[in-house]
Coordinates of C-alpha atoms in Angstrom, one line a residue:
X640 CA 8.5 -3.8 3.7
X641 CA 7.6 -4.8 7.3
X642 CA 6.9 -1.2 8.3
X643 CA 4.7 -0.7 5.2
X644 CA 2.7 -3.8 5.8
X645 CA 2.2 -2.8 9.5
X646 CA 1.0 0.6 8.4
X647 CA -1.6 -1.0 6.0
X648 CA -2.7 -3.5 8.7
X649 CA -3.2 -0.6 11.0
X650 CA -5.7 1.1 8.7
X651 CA -9.2 1.4 10.2
X652 CA -10.7 -0.4 7.2
X653 CA -7.9 -3.0 6.8
X654 CA -10.3 -6.0 7.0
X655 CA -12.3 -4.5 4.1
X656 CA -9.2 -4.1 1.9
X657 CA -7.1 -6.3 -0.4
X658 CA -3.4 -5.8 -0.5
X659 CA -1.7 -7.1 -3.6
X660 CA 2.1 -7.0 -3.3
X661 CA 4.0 -7.1 -6.5
X662 CA 7.7 -7.9 -6.3
X663 CA 9.3 -6.9 -9.6
X664 CA 12.8 -8.3 -9.3
X665 CA 13.6 -6.7 -5.9
X666 CA 17.1 -7.4 -4.7
X667 CA 16.0 -7.4 -1.0
X668 CA 14.5 -10.3 0.9
X669 CA 11.0 -8.9 0.8
X670 CA 9.3 -12.2 -0.3
X671 CA 9.9 -13.8 3.1
X672 CA 8.4 -10.8 4.9
X673 CA 5.3 -10.6 2.7
X674 CA 4.7 -14.4 2.9
X675 CA 4.8 -14.2 6.7
X676 CA 2.1 -11.5 6.7
X677 CA 0.1 -13.2 4.0
X678 CA 0.0 -16.4 6.1
X679 CA -1.7 -14.4 8.9
X680 CA -3.9 -12.2 6.8
X681 CA -5.9 -13.8 3.9
X682 CA -6.5 -10.3 2.3
X683 CA -2.7 -10.0 1.5
X684 CA -1.5 -11.6 -1.7
X685 CA 1.9 -11.8 -3.2
X686 CA 3.2 -12.1 -6.8
X687 CA 6.7 -11.9 -8.2
X688 CA 8.2 -11.4 -11.6
X689 CA 11.4 -13.1 -12.8
X690 CA 12.7 -9.9 -14.5
X691 CA 12.8 -6.4 -13.2
X692 CA 9.9 -4.2 -14.5
X693 CA 9.2 -0.5 -14.4
X694 CA 7.1 0.7 -11.5
X695 CA 4.2 1.4 -13.8
X696 CA 4.2 -2.1 -15.3
X697 CA 4.3 -3.5 -11.7
X698 CA 1.4 -1.2 -10.7
X699 CA -0.6 -2.4 -13.8
X700 CA 0.2 -6.0 -12.8
X701 CA -1.2 -5.3 -9.3
X702 CA -4.3 -3.6 -10.8
X703 CA -5.0 -6.6 -13.0
X704 CA -4.9 -8.9 -10.0
X705 CA -7.0 -6.6 -7.7
X706 CA -10.6 -7.4 -7.2
X707 CA -11.6 -4.3 -5.1
X708 CA -13.8 -1.4 -6.0
X709 CA -11.1 1.3 -5.3
X710 CA -7.4 1.1 -6.1
X711 CA -4.4 2.9 -4.6
X712 CA -0.7 2.3 -4.8
X713 CA 1.3 1.8 -1.6
X714 CA 5.0 2.1 -2.1
X715 CA 7.3 0.6 0.6
X716 CA 8.5 4.0 1.8
X717 CA 5.0 5.5 2.2
X718 CA 3.3 5.9 5.6
X719 CA -0.4 6.8 6.0
X720 CA -2.3 8.0 9.0
X721 CA -4.4 5.1 10.3
X722 CA -7.7 6.4 8.8
X723 CA -6.4 7.6 5.5
X724 CA -7.9 4.8 3.3
X725 CA -11.2 5.1 5.2
X726 CA -11.4 8.9 4.5
X727 CA -10.5 8.4 0.8
X728 CA -13.1 5.6 0.4
X729 CA -15.8 7.6 2.1
X730 CA -15.1 10.6 -0.2
X731 CA -15.4 8.3 -3.3
X732 CA -18.6 6.7 -1.9
X733 CA -20.2 10.0 -1.2
X734 CA -19.4 11.4 -4.6
X735 CA -20.2 8.7 -7.2
X736 CA -19.3 11.1 -10.1
X737 CA -15.7 11.5 -8.8
X738 CA -13.1 9.1 -10.2
X739 CA -10.1 10.1 -8.1
X740 CA -9.3 11.6 -4.7
X741 CA -6.0 12.7 -3.2
X742 CA -4.9 13.1 0.4
X743 CA -2.8 15.8 2.1
X744 CA 0.7 14.7 2.5
X745 CA 4.0 15.5 4.3
X746 CA 7.4 14.7 2.9
X747 CA 9.9 13.5 5.5
X748 CA 13.6 12.8 5.3
X749 CA 13.4 10.6 8.3
X750 CA 13.1 6.9 7.4
X751 CA 9.9 5.2 8.6
X752 CA 8.7 8.4 10.3
X753 CA 5.0 8.0 11.3
X754 CA 2.4 10.4 9.8
X755 CA 1.5 11.6 13.3
X756 CA 5.1 12.6 13.9
X757 CA 5.6 14.5 10.6
X758 CA 5.5 18.3 10.7
X759 CA 5.2 20.9 8.0

């Protein structure tokens, strides 16, 4: 969780984003980590459910809480290059008729590997 939040904080448009963390019955101590970051960054919020939910229900819960213009999911094991959200937002802003954009991606089997270190 810490690595994921650091990656999101490192985004070039981080201060123009809202991060909604949904804890759906996680067995790990992620709440403490998220609350630590949320206390330093007002654009990070945290919500938890009592019972475990499916990933899609948790995503929908986050979407319902979000106030932003664009939405993306950010799973704990994902890592983005530092300008990824900016590139995606620019593409959506430049093409108002487009509802969804995707980014290139690498799949790595090395935990917490940075995007810049990933190779085809």
